[in-house]
Short mmCIF file of C-alpha atoms and ligand atoms in Angstrom, two decimals:
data_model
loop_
_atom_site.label_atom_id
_atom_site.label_comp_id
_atom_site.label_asym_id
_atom_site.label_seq_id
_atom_site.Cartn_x
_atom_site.Cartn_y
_atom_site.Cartn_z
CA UNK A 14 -15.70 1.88 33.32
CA UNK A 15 -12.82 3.63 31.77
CA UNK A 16 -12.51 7.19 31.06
CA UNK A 17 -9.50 6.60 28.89
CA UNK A 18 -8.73 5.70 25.42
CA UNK A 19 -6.70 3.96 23.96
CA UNK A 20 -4.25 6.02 21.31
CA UNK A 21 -2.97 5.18 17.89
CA UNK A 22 -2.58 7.49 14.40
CA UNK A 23 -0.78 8.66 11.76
CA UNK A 24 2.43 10.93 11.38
CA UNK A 25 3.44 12.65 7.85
CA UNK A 26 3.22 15.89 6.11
CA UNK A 27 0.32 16.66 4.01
CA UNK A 28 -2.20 14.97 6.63
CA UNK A 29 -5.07 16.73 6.00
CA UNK A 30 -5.37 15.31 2.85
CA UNK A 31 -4.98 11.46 4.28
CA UNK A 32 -8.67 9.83 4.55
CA UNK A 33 -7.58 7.07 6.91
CA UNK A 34 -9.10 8.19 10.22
CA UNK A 35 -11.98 8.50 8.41
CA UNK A 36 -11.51 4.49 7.96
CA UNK A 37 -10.35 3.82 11.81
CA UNK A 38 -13.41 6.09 13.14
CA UNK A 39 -15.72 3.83 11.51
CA UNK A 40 -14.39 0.29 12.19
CA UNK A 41 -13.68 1.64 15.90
CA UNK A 42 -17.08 2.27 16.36
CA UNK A 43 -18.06 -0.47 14.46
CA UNK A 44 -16.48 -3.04 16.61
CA UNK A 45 -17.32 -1.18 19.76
CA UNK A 46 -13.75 0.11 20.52
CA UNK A 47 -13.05 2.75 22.77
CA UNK A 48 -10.24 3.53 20.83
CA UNK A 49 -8.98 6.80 19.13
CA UNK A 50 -7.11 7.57 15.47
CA UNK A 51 -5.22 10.54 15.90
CA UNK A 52 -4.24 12.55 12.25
CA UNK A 53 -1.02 14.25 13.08
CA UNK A 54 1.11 16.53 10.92
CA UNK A 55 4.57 15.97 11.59
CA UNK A 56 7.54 17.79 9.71
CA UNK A 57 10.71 15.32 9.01
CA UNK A 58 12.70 17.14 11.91
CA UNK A 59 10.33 16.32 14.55
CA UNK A 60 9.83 13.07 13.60
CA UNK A 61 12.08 11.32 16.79
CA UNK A 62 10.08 13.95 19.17
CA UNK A 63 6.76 12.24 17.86
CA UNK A 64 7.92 8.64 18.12
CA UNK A 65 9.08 9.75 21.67
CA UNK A 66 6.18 11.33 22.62
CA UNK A 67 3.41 8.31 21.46
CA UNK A 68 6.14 6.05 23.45
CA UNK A 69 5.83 8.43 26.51
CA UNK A 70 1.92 8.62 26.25
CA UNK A 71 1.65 5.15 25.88
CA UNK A 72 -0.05 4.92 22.00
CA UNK A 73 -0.68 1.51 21.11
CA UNK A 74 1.01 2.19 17.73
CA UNK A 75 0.91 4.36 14.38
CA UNK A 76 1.03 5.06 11.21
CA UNK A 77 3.90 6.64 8.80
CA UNK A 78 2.85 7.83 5.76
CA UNK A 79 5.31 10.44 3.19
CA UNK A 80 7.93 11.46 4.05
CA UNK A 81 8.52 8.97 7.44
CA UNK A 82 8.32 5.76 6.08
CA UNK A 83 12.18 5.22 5.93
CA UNK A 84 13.50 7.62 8.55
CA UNK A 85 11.28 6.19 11.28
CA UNK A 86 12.79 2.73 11.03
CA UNK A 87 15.81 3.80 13.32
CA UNK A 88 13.26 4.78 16.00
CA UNK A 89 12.14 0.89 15.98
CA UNK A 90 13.09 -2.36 17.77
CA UNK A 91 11.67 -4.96 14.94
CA UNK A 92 10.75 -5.23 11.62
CA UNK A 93 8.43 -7.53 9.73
CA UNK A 94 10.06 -9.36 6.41
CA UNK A 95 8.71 -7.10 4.24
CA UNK A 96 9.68 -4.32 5.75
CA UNK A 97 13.32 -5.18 6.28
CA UNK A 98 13.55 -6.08 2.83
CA UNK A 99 11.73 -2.86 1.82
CA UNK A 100 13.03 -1.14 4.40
CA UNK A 101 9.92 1.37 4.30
CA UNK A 102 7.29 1.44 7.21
CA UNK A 103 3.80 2.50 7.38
CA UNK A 104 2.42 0.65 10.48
CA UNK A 105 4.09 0.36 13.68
CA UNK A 106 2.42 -1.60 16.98
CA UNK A 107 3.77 -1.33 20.41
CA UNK A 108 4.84 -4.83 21.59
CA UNK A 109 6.11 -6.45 25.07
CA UNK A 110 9.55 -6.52 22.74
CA UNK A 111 9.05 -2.67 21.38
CA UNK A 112 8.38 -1.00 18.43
CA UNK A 113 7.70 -3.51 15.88
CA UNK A 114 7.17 -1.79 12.38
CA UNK A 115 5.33 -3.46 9.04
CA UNK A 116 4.60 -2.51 5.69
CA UNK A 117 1.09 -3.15 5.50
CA UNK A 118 1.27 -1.47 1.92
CA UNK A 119 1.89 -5.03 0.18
CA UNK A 120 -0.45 -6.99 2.21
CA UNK A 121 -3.52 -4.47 1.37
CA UNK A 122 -2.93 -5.65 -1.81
CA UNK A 123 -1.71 -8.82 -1.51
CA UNK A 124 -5.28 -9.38 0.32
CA UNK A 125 -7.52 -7.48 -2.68
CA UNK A 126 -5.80 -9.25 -5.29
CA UNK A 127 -6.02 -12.82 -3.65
CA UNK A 128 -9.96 -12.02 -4.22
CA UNK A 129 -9.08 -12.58 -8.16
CA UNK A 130 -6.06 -14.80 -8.25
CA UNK A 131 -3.54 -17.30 -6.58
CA UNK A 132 -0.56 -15.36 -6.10
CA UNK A 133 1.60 -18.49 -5.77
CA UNK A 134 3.05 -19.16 -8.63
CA UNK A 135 1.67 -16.04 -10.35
CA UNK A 136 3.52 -14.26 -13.06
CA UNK A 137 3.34 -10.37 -12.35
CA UNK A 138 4.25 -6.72 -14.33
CA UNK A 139 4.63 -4.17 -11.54
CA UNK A 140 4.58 -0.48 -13.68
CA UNK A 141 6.23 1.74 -11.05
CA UNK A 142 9.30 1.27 -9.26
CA UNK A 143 8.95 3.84 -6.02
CA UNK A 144 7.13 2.85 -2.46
CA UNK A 145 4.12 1.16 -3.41
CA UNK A 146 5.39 -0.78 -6.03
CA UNK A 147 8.30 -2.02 -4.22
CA UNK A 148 5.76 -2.71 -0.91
CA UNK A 149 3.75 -5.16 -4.03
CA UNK A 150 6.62 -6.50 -5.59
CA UNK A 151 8.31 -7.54 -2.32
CA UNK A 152 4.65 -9.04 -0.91
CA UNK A 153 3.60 -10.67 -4.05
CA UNK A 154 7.37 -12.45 -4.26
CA UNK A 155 7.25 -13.76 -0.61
CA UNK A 156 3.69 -15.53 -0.90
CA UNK A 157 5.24 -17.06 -3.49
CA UNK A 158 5.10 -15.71 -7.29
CA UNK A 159 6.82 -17.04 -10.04
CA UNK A 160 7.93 -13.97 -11.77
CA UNK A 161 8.17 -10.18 -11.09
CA UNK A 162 8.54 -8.03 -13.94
CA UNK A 163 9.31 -4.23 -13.32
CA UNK A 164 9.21 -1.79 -15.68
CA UNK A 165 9.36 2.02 -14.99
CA UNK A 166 9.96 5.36 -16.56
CA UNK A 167 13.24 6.05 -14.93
CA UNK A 168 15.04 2.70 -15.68
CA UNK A 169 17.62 2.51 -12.56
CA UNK A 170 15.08 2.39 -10.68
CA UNK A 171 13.48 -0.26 -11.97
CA UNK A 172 16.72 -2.71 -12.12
CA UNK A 173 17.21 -1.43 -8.16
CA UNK A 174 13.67 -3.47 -7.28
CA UNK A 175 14.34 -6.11 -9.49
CA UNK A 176 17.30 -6.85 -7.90
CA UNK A 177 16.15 -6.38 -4.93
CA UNK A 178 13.30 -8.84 -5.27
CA UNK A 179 15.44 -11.32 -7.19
CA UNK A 180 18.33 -11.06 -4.34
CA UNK A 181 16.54 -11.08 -1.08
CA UNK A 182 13.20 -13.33 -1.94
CA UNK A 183 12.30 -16.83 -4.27
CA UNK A 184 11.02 -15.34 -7.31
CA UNK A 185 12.83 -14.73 -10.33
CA UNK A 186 12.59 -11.08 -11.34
CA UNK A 187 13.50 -8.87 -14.31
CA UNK A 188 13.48 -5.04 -15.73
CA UNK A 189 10.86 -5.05 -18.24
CA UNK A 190 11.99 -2.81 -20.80
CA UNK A 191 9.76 0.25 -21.42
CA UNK A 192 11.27 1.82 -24.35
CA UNK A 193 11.02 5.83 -24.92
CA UNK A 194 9.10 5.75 -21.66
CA UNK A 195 6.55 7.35 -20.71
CA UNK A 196 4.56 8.02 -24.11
CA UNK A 197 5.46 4.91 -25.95
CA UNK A 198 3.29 1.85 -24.66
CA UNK A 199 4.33 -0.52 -22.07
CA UNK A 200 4.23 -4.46 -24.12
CA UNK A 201 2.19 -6.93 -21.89
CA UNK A 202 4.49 -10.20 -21.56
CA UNK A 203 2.70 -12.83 -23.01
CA UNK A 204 2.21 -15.17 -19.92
CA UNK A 205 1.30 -12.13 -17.88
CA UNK A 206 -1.37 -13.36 -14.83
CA UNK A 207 -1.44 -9.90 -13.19
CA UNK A 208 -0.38 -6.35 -14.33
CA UNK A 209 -0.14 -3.73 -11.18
CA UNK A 210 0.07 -0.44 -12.17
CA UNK A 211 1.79 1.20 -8.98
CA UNK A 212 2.48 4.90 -9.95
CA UNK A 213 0.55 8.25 -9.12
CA UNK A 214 -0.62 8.42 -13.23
CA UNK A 215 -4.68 8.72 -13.10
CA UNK A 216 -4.78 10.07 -9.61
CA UNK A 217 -7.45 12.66 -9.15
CA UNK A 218 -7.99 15.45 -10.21
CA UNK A 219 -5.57 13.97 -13.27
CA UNK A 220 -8.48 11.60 -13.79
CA UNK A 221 -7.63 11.64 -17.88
CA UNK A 222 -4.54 10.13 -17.43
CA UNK A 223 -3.31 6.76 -17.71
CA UNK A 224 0.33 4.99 -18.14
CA UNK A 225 -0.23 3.64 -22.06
CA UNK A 226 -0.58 -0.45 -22.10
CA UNK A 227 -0.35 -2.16 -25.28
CA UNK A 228 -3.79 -3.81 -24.26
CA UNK A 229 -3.43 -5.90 -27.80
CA UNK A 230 -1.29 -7.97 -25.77
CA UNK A 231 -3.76 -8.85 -22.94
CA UNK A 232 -4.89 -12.13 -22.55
CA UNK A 233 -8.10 -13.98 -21.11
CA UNK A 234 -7.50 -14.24 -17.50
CA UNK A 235 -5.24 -11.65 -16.75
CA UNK A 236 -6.11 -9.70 -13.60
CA UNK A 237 -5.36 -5.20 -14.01
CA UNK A 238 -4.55 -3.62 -10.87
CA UNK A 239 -4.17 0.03 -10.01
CA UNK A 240 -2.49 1.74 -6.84
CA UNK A 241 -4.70 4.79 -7.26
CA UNK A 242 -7.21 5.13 -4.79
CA UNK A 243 -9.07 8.19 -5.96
CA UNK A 244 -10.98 7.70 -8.35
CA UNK A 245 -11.67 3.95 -7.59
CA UNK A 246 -12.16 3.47 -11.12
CA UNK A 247 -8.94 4.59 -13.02
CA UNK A 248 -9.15 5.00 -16.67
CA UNK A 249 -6.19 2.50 -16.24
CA UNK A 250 -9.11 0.15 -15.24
CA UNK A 251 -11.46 1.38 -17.46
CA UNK A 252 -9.00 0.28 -20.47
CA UNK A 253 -8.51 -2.91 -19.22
CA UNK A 254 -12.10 -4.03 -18.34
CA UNK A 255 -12.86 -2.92 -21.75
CA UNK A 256 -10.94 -5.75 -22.73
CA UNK A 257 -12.35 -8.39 -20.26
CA UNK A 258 -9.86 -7.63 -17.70
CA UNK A 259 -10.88 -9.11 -13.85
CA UNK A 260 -9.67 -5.21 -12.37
CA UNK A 261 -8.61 -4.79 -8.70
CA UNK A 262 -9.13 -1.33 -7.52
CA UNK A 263 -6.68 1.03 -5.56
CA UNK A 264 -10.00 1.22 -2.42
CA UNK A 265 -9.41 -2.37 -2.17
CA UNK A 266 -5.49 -2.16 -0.88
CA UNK A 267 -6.27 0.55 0.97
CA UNK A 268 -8.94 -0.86 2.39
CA UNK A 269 -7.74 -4.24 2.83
CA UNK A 270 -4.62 -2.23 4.46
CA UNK A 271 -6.31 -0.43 7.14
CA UNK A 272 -7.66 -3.53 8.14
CA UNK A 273 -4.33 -5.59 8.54
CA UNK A 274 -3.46 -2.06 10.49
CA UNK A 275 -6.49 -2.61 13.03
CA UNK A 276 -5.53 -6.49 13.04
CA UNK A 277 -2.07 -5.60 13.83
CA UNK A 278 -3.01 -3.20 17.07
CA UNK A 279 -6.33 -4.50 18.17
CA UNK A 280 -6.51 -8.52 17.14
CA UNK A 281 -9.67 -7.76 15.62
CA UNK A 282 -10.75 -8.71 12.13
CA UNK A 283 -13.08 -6.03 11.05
CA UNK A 284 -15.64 -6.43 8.14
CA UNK A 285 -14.13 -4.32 5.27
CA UNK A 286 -17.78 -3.03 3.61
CA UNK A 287 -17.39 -0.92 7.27
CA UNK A 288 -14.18 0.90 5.69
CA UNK A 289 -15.14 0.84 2.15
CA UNK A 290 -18.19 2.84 2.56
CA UNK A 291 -16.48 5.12 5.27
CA UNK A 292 -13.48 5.44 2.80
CA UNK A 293 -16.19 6.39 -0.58
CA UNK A 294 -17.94 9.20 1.83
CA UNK A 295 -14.81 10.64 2.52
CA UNK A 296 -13.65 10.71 -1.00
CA UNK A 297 -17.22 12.01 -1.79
CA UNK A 298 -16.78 14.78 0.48
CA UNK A 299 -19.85 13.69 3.09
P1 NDP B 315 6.84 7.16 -5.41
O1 NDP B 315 7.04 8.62 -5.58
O2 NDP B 315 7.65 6.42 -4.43
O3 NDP B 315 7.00 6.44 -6.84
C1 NDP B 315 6.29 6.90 -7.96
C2 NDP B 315 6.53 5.95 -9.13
O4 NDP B 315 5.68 6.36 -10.20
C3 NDP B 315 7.94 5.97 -9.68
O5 NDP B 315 8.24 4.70 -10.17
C4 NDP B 315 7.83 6.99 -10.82
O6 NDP B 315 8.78 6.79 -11.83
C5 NDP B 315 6.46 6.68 -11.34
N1 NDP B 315 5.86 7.81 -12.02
C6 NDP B 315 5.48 8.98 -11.46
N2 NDP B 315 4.93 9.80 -12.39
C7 NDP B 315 4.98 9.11 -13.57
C8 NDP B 315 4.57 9.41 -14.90
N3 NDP B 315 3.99 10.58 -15.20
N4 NDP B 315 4.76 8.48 -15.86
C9 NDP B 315 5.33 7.30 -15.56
N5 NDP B 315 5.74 6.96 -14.33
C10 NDP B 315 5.57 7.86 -13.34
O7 NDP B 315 5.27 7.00 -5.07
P2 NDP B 315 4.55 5.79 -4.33
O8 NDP B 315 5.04 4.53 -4.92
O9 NDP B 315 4.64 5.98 -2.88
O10 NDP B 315 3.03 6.04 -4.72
C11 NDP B 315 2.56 5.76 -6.02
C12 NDP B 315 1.04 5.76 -5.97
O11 NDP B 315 0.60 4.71 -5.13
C13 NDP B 315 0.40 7.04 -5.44
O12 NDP B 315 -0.66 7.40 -6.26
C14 NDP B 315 -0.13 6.62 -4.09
O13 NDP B 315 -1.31 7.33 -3.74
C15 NDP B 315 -0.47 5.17 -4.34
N6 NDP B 315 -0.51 4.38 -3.14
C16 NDP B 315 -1.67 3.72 -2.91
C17 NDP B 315 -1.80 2.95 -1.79
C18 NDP B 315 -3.11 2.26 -1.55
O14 NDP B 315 -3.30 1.71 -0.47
N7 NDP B 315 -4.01 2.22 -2.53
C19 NDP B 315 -0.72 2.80 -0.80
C20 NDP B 315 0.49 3.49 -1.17
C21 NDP B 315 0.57 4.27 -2.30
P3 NDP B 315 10.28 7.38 -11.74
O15 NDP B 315 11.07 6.40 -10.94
O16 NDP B 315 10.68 7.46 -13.15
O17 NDP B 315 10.15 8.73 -11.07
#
């Protein structure tokens, strides 16, 4: 018998509005873990006091959402591939080496979209060039995909990932032009397997939105995924399943994130229906 748990969580500002403990609570209890999320707000400044303080109290590891995902890498003693190459952080585990931080970002959606399609060898259109697309784009490239395709509103940005991807990983990868961005619609590339759209466009309550896809261009076999979490179902998707589009859903990286998270700190695989249905009744409000 043990009176005490064991400690992990999340650091960034704006926490209140992050559903993840909702997601750890559940698949703790689920698995029978006497083990604790902890939801802290932590302002950039006091950032090195909270590293130092989950060190000092022993935490098994965390999460860094906005604005920490960068600025918390010179706090740690490893880094995964993906993260080095992203250099962005969301999930960091306490090791016999240290700190050892991962971007579990790409691999929630590596994992959800590996439900539709063989990323190796996969061509792919990444819409978005910020965090989550570059967590995707970095991901998708090292399990192996042909081609990366970026295109985004502010161009830089876009050629930054692409060569970023096309420097530091195997796949070829290119701006894809999006021309009088962000009204005019984005082409689909003709041998297109799997169109991500990785910005904030659609998010709730903007539910009416969506980034404009020339959906003429779509064809059979082409899997449509969104970042978005909330709603589930983006108009994005909506558009695309219209037109027979497999669609992966921004739940499912989430989802499929928080698990890799739990994998990462407690070696346990945990069944992901557990933190879907946790995740909906916390987006429901319950
Ligand atoms: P960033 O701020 O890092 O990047 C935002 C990107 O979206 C930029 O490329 C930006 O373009 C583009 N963008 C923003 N607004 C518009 C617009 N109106 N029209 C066209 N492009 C636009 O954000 P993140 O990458 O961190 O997050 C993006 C989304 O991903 C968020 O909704 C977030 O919730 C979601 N996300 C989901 C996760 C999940 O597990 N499901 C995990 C992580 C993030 P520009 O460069 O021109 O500014």
């Amino acid at each position: 018998m043990s009176f005490r748990s064991e400690l992990v969580g999340s650091f960034s500002t704006g926490s209140a509005e992050n559903p993840t403990v909702a997601m750890m609570d559940a698949a703790f209890a689920a698995e029978g873990l006497d083990w604790r999320y902890v939801n802290c707000e932590v302002e950039p400044d006091d950032l090195p006091d909270a590293v130092a303080g989950a060190r000092a109290m022993g935490w098994r590891g965390f999460n860094c959402s906005v604005p920490h995902k960068q600025a918390v890498i010179e706090h740690l003693d490893e880094l995964s591939p993906t993260a080095a190459i992203t250099a962005a952080v969301n999930c960091i585990v306490r090791t016999p080496a240290g700190w050892v931080g991962h971007n579990t970002d790409g691999v929630g959606f590596a994992t959800a979209a590996e439900e539709h399609l063989e990323l190796g060898g996969c061509r792919m259109l990444i819409v978005g060039a910020g965090g989550a697309a570059h967590a995707i784009g970095v991901e998708v490239a090292l399990r192996g995909a042909a081609t990366v395709l970026v295109a985004n509103r502010t161009a830089a940005r876009a050629e930054a990932l692409a060569s970023l991807i096309a420097e530091r990983t195997p796949a070829r990868a290119e701006v894809w032009a999006w021309p009088g961005a962000p009204s005019t619609p984005v082409g689909l590339p003709e041998d297109t397997d799997l169109v991500v759209q990785a910005t904030p466009v659609g998010m709730a309550p903007h539910t009416g939105a969506a980034v404009p896809v020339a959906w003429d261009g779509l064809r059979p076999g082409t899997v449509v995924a969104d970042v978005v979490p909330n709603p589930p179902r983006t108009r994005f998707l909506d558009e695309a399943s219209a037109r027979g589009a497999a669609v992966v859903d921004g739940t499912g990286m989430l989802v499929n994130q928080a698990a890799e998270n739990i994998r990462l700190w407690t070696d346990r695989v945990v069944d992901r229906a557990v933190l879907r249905a946790a995740l909906e009744r916390a987006f429901a409000g319950a």
